[in-house]
mmCIF file of C-alpha atoms in Angstrom:
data_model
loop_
_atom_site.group_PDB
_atom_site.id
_atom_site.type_symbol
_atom_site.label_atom_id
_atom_site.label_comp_id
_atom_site.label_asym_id
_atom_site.label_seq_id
_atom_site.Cartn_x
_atom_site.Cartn_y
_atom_site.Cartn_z
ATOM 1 C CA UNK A 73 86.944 62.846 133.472
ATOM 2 C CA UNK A 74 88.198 65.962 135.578
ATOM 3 C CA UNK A 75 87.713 65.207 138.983
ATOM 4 C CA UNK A 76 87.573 67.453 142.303
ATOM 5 C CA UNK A 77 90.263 67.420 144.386
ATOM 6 C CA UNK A 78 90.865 68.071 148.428
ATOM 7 C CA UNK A 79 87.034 68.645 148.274
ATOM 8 C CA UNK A 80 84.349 67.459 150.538
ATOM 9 C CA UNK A 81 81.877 64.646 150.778
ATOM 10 C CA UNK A 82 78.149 66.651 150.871
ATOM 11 C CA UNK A 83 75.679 64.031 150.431
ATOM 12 C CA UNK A 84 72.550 66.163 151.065
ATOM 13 C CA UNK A 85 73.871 69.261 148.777
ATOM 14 C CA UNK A 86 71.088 70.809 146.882
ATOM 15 C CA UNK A 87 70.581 68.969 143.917
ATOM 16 C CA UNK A 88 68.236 68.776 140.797
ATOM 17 C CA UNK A 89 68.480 66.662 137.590
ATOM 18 C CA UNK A 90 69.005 68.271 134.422
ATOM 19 C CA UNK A 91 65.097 68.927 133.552
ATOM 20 C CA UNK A 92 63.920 66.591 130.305
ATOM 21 C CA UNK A 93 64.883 68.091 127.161
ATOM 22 C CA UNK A 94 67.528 70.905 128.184
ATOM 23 C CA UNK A 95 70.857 70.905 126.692
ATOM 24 C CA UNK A 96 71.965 73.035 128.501
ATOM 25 C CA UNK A 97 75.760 73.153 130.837
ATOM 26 C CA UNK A 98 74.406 74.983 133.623
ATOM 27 C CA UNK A 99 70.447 74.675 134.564
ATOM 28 C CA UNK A 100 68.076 76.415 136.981
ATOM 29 C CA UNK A 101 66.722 75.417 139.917
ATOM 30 C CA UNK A 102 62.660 75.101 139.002
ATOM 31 C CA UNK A 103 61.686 76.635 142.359
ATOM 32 C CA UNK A 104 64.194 79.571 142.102
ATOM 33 C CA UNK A 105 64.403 82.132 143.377
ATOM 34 C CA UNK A 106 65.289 80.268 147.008
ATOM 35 C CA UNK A 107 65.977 83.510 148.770
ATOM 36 C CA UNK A 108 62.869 86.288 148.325
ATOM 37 C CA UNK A 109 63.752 89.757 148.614
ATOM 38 C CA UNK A 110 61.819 90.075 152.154
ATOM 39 C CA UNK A 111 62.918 87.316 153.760
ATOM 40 C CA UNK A 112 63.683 88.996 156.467
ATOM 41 C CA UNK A 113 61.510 92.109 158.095
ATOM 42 C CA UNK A 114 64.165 94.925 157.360
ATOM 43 C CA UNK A 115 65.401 93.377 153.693
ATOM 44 C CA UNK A 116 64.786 95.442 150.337
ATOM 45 C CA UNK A 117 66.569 92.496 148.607
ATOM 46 C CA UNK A 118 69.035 89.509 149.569
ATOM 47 C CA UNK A 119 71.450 88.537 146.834
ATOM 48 C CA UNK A 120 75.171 88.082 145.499
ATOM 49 C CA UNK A 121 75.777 86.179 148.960
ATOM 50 C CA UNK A 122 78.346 83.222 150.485
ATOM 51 C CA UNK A 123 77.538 79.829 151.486
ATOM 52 C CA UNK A 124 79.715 76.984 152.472
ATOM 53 C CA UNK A 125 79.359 74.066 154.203
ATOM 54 C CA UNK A 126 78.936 74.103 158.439
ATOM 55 C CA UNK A 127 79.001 71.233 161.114
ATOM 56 C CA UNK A 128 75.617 69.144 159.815
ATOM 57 C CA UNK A 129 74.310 71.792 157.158
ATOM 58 C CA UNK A 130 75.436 75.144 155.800
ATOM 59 C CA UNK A 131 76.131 78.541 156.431
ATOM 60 C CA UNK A 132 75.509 81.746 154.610
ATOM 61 C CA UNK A 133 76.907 85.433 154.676
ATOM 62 C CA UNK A 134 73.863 87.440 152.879
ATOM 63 C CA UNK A 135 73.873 90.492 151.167
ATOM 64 C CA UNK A 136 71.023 92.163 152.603
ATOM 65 C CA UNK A 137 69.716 95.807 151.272
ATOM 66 C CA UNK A 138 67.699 97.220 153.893
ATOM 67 C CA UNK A 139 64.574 99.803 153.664
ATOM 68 C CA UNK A 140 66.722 103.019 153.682
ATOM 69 C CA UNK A 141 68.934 101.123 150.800
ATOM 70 C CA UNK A 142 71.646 100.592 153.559
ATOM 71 C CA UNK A 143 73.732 97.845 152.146
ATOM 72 C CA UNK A 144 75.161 95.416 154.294
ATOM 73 C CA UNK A 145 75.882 91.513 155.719
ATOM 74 C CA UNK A 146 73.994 89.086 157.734
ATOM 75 C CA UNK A 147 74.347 85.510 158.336
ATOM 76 C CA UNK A 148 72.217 82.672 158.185
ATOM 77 C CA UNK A 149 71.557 78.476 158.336
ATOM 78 C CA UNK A 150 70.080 76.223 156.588
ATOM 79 C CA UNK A 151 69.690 72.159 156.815
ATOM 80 C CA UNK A 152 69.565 71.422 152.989
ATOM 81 C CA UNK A 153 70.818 74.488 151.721
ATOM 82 C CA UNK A 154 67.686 75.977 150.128
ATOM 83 C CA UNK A 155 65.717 77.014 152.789
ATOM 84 C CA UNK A 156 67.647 79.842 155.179
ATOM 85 C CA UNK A 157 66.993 81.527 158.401
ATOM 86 C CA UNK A 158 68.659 84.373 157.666
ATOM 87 C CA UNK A 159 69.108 87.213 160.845
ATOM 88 C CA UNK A 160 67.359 89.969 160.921
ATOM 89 C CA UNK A 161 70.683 92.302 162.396
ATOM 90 C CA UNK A 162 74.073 92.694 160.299
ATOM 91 C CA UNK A 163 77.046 91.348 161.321
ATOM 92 C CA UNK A 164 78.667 92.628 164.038
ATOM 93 C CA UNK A 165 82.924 92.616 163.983
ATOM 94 C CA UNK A 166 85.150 92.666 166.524
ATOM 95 C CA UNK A 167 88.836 94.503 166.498
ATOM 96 C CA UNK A 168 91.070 96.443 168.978
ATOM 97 C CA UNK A 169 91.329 98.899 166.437
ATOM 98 C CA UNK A 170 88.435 100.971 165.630
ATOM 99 C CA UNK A 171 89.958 102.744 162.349
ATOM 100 C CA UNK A 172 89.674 99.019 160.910
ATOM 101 C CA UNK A 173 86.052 98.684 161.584
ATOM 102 C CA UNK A 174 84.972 102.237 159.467
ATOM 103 C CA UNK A 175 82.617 101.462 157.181
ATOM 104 C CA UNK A 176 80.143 103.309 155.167
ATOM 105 C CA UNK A 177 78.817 99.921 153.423
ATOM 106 C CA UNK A 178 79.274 96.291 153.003
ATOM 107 C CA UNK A 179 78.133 93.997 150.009
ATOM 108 C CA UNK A 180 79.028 91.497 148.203
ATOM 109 C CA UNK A 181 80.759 88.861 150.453
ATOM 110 C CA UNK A 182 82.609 85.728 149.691
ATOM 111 C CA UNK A 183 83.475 82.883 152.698
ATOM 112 C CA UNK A 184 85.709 80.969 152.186
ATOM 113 C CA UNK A 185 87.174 77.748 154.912
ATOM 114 C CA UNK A 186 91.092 77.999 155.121
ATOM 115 C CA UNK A 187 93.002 75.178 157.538
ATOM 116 C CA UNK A 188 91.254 76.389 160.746
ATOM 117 C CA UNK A 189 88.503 79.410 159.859
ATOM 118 C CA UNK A 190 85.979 81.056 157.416
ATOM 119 C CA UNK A 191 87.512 83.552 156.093
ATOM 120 C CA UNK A 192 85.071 86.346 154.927
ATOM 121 C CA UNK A 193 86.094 89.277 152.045
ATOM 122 C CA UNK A 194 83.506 91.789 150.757
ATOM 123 C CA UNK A 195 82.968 94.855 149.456
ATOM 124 C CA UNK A 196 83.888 97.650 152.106
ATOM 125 C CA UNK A 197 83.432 100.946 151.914
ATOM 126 C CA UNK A 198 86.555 102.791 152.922
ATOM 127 C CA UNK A 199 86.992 106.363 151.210
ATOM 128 C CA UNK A 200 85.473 104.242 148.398
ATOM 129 C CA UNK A 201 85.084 100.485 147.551
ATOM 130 C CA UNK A 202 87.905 98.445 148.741
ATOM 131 C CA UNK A 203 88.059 94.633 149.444
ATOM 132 C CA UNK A 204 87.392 94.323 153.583
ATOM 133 C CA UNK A 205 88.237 90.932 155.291
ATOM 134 C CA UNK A 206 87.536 88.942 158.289
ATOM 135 C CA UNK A 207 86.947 85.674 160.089
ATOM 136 C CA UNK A 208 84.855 83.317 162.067
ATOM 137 C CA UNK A 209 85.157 80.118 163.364
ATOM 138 C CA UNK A 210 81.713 79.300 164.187
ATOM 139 C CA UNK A 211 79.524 82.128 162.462
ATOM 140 C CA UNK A 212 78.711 83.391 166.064
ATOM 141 C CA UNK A 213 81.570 85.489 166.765
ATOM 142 C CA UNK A 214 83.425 87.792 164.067
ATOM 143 C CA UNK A 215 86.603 89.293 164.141
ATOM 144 C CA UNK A 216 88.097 92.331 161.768
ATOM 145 C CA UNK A 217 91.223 92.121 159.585
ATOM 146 C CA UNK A 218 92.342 94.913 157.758
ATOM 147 C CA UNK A 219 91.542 95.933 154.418
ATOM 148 C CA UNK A 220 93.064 94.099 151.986
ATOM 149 C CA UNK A 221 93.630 96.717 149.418
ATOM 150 C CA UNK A 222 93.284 100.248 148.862
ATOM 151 C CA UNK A 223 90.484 101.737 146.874
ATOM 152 C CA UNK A 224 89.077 101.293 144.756
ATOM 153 C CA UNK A 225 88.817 97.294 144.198
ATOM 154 C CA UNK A 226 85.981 94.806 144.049
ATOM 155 C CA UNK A 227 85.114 91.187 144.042
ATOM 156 C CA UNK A 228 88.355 89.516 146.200
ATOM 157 C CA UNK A 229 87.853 86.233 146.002
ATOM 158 C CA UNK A 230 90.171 83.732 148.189
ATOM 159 C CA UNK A 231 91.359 80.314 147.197
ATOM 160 C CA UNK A 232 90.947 77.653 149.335
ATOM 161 C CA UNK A 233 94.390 76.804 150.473
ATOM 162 C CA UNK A 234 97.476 78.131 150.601
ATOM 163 C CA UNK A 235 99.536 78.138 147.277
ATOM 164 C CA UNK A 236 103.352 78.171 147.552
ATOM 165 C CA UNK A 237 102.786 79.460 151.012
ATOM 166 C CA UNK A 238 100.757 81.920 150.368
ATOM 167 C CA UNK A 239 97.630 83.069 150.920
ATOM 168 C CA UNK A 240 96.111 84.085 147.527
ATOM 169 C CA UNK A 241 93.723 86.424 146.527
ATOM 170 C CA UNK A 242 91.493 87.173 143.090
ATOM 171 C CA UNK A 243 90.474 90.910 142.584
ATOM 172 C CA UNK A 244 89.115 93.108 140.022
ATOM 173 C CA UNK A 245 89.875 96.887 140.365
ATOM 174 C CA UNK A 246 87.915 99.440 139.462
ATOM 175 C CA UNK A 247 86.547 103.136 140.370
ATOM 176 C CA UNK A 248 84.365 104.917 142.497
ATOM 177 C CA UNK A 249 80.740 104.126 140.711
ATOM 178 C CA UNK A 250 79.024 101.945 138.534
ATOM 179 C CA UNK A 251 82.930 100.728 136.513
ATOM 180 C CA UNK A 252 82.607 100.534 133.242
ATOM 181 C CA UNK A 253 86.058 98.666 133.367
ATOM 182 C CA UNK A 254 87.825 95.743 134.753
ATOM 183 C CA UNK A 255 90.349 92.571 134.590
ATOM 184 C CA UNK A 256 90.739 90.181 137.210
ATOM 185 C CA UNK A 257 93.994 90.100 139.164
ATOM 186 C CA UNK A 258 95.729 87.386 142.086
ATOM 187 C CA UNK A 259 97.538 88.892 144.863
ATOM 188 C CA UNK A 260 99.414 87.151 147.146
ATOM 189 C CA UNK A 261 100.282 87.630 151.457
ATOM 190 C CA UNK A 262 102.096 85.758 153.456
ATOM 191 C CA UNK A 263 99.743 87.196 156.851
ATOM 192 C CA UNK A 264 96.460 88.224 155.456
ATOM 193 C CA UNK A 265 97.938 91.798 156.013
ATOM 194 C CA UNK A 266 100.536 92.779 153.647
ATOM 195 C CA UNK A 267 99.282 91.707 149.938
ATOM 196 C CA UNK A 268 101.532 92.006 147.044
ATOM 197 C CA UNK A 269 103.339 89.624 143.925
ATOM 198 C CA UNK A 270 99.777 91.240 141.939
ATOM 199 C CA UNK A 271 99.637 89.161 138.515
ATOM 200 C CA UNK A 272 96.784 89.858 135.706
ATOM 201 C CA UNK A 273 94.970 86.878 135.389
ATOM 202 C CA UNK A 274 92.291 87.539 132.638
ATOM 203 C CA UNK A 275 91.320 90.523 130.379
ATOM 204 C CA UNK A 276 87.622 91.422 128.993
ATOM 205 C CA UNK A 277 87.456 90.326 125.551
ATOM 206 C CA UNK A 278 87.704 92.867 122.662
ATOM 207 C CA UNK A 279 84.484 91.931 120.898
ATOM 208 C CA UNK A 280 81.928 94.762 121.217
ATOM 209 C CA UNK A 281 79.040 92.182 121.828
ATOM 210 C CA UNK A 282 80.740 89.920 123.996
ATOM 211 C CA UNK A 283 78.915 89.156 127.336
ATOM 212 C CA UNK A 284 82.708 89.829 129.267
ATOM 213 C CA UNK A 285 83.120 92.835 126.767
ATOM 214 C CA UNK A 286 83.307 95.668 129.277
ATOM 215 C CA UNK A 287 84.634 94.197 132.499
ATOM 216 C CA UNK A 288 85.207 90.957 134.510
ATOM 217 C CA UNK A 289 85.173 89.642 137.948
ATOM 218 C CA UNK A 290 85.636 86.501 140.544
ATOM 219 C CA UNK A 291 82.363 84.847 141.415
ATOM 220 C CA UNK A 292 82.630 82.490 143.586
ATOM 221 C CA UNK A 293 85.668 80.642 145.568
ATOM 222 C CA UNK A 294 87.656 78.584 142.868
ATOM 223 C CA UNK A 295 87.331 74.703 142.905
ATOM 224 C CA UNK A 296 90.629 72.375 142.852
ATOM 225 C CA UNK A 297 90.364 69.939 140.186
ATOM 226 C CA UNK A 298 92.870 67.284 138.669
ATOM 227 C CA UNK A 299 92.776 69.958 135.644
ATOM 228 C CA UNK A 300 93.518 72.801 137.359
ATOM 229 C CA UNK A 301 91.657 75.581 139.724
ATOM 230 C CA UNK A 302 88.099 75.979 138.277
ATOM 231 C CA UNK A 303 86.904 79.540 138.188
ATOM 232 C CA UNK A 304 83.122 80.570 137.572
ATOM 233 C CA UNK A 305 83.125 84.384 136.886
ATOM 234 C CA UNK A 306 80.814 86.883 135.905
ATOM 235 C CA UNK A 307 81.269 89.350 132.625
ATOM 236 C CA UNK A 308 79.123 92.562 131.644
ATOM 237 C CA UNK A 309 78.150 93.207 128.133
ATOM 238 C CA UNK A 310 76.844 97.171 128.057
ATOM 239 C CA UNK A 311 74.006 97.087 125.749
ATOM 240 C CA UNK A 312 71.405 99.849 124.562
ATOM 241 C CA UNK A 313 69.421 99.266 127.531
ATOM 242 C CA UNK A 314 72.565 99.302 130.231
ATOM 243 C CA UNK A 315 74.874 96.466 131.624
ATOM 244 C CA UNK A 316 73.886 93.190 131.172
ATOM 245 C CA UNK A 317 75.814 90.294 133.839
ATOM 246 C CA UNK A 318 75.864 86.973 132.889
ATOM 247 C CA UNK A 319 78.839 84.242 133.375
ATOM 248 C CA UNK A 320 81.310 81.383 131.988
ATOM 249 C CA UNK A 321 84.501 79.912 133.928
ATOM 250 C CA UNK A 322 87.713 79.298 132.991
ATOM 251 C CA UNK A 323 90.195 77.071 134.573
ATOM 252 C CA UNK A 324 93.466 78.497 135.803
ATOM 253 C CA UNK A 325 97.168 76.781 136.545
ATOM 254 C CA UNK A 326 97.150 74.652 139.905
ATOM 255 C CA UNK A 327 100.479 76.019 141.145
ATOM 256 C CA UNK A 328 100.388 79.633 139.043
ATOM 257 C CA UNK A 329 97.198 80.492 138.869
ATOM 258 C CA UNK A 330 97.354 83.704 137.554
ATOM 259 C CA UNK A 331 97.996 81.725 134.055
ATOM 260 C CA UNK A 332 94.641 80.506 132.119
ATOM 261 C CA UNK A 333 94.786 76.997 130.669
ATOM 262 C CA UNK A 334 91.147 77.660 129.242
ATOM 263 C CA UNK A 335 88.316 79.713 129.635
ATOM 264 C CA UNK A 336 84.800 80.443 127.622
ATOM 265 C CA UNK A 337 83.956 82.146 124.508
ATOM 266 C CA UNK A 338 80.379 81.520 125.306
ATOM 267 C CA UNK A 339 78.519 82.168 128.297
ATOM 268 C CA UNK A 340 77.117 79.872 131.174
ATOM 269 C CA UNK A 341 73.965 81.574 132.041
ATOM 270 C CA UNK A 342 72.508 84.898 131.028
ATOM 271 C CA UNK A 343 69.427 86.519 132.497
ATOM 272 C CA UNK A 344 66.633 85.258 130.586
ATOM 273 C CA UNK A 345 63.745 84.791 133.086
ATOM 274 C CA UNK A 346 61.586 87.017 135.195
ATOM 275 C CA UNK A 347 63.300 87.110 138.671
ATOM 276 C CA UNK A 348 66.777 87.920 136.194
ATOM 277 C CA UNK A 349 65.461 90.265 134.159
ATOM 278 C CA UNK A 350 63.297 92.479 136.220
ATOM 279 C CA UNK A 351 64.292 93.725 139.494
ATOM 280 C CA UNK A 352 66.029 97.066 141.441
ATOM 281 C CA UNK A 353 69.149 96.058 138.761
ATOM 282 C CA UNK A 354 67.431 94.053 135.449
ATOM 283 C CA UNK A 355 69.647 91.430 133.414
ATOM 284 C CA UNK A 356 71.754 90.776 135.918
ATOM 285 C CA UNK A 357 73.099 86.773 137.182
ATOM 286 C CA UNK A 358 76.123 87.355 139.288
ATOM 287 C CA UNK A 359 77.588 84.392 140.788
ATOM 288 C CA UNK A 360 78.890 84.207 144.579
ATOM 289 C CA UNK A 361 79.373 80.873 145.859
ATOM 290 C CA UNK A 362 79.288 76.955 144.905
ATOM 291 C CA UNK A 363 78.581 73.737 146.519
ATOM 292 C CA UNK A 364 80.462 70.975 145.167
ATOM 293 C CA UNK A 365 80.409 67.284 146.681
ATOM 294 C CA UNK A 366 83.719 65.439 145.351
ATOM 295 C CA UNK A 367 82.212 62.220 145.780
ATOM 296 C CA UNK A 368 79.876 62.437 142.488
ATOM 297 C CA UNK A 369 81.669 66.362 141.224
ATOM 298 C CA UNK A 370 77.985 68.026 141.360
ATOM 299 C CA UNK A 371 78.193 72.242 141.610
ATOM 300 C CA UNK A 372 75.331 73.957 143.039
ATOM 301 C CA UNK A 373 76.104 77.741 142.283
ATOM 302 C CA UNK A 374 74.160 80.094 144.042
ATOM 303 C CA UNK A 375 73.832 83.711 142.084
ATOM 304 C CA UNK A 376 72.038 87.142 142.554
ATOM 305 C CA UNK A 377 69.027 88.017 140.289
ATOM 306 C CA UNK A 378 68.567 91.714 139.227
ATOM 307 C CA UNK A 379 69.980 92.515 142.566
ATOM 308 C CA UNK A 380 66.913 91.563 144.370
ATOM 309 C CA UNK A 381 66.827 87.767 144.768
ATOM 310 C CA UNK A 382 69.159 84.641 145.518
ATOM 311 C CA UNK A 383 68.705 81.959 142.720
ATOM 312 C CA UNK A 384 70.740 78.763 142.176
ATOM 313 C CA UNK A 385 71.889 76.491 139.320
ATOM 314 C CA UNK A 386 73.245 73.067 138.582
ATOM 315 C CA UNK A 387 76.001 71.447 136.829
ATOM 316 C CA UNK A 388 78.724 68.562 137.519
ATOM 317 C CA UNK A 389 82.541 69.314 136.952
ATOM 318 C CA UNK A 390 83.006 67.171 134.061
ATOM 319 C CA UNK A 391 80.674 68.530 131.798
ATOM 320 C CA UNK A 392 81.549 71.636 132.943
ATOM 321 C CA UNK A 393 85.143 71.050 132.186
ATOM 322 C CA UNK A 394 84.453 69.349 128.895
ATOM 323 C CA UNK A 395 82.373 72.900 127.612
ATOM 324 C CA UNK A 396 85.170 75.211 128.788
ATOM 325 C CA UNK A 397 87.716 73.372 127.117
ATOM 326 C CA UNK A 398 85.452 72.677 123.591
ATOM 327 C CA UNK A 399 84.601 76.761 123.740
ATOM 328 C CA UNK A 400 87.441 78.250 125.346
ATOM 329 C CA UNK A 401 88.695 81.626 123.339
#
């Protein structure tokens, strides 16, 4: 059985048996959604946000959509990682240079722990959507990096460790609106600064009713495992009524990841209930961060819902290796 590796013990990591009669890979959380859309005063919605584990409970970077629409991140805690106390004011960065910290929006984050800090990636709005970066080492104070890449780009998504020396980086690029386009790329920097050896990692697939027909992206931060780097990703079917999000994983090379050992024809979850299907976005389940305790290999993903609420899901990495490799394309 595929096993995590360099992973971390997380004893009290949300957690809910496979309800009685579902077959099912992945399964819901019965009291989802976790995170309400006014959770806090200012919020229009809180979704497609970052957790990860932090000194005796967790941390979170939300995306929070404010009253005016204003996009943008906050933190937050939690004990058991279920209920949060998110802040009510964005995140505030630090950098000498000022051009760094121009921003016209920020969504979508990812945080992810490398050797000594959190690293933090989103999408920043730069003369159009680009992937923006920074750090923290105790989710009090925040410090700026630059942009990774130039516009436009979405959905950079770290690995957890160095590989061959290098930092490494999944992306997908795209336009300027709503892209109705996209593979997912690596990139590679030896200083979080200069980012280059780009690879293409995985295409949409050519079926006109595929869920990962029309584009592609990184969800959350990939998982080592004695198989290989495990990968949850979204894909976006457009149907009659508009996109439709939904998503599978794939498991990539340990030491060249940009090379897919497997990856699934079918999806994970697609938005099938309420809080997925109706909302300021409907049909959408966009994954943005696990949990995953190495000591028994459960996942806890956490995903947006119709871009209004933060939902989660179960599964273990076994049986989640076991379906991608029996469906993989």
């Amino acid at each position: 059985m595929n096993k995590i590796v360099n992973g971390v013990s997380l004893p009290n990591m949300p957690w809910q048996d496979r309800p009685e009669g579902c077959t099912d890979t992945v399964w819901r959380y019965s009291q989802n959604p976790i995170i309400k859309r006014d959770a806090i005063p200012s919020s229009n919605s809180i979704f497609n946000s970052a957790v990860v584990p932090f000194k005796d409970g967790y941390a979170g970077v939300f995306r929070c959509d404010d009253k005016s629409r204003y996009m943008d991140i906050h933190r937050g805690f939690s004990k058991d990682g279920i209920n949060w106390d998110i802040d009510d004011s964005v995140i505030e960065f630090q950098c000498e240079d000022g051009e760094v910290l121009v921003s016209n929006h920020r969504y979508d984050p990812r945080v992810c722990f490398i050797e000594d800090r959190y690293y933090i990636t989103w999408c920043n709005g730069y003369h159009g959507p680009t992937i923006g970066a920074g750090y923290t080492f105790d989710f009090e104070t925040f410090y700026a990096l630059e942009n990774a890449f130039l516009p436009c780009n979405r959905n950079g998504v770290l690995f957890p460790r160095k590989i061959n020396g290098n930092f490494a980086m999944l992306s997908r690029p795209s336009d300027y609106g709503h892209t109705p386009f996209g593979d997912i790329f690596l990139s590679q920097s030896p200083d979080f600064t200069y980012w280059g050896k780009h690879r293409h990692v995985m295409h949409t697939v050519d079926e006109s009713t595929s869920w990962q027909a029309t584009k592609i992206g990184a969800g959350p931060i990939p998982i080592e495992t004695e198989e290989g780097w495990l990968m949850i990703y979204h894909g976006v079917l457009t149907s009659c009524n508009g996109f439709v999000y939904s998503f599978g994983a794939a498991i990539l090379d340990i030491d060249e990841p940009w090379k897919v050992k497997y990856r699934t024809r079918p999806y994970l979850l697609s938005p099938q209930t309420t809080y997925e299907c109706v909302g300021d976005v409907p049909n959408v389940a966009f994954p943005c961060a696990t949990l995953a305790d190495q000591d028994t290999g459960r996942i806890a993903i956490y995903y947006g819902a119709a871009d209004t609420v933060t939902a989660l899901a179960f599964t273990t990495v076994g049986e989640l290796t076991e379906f991608i490799k029996n469906n993989s394309l």
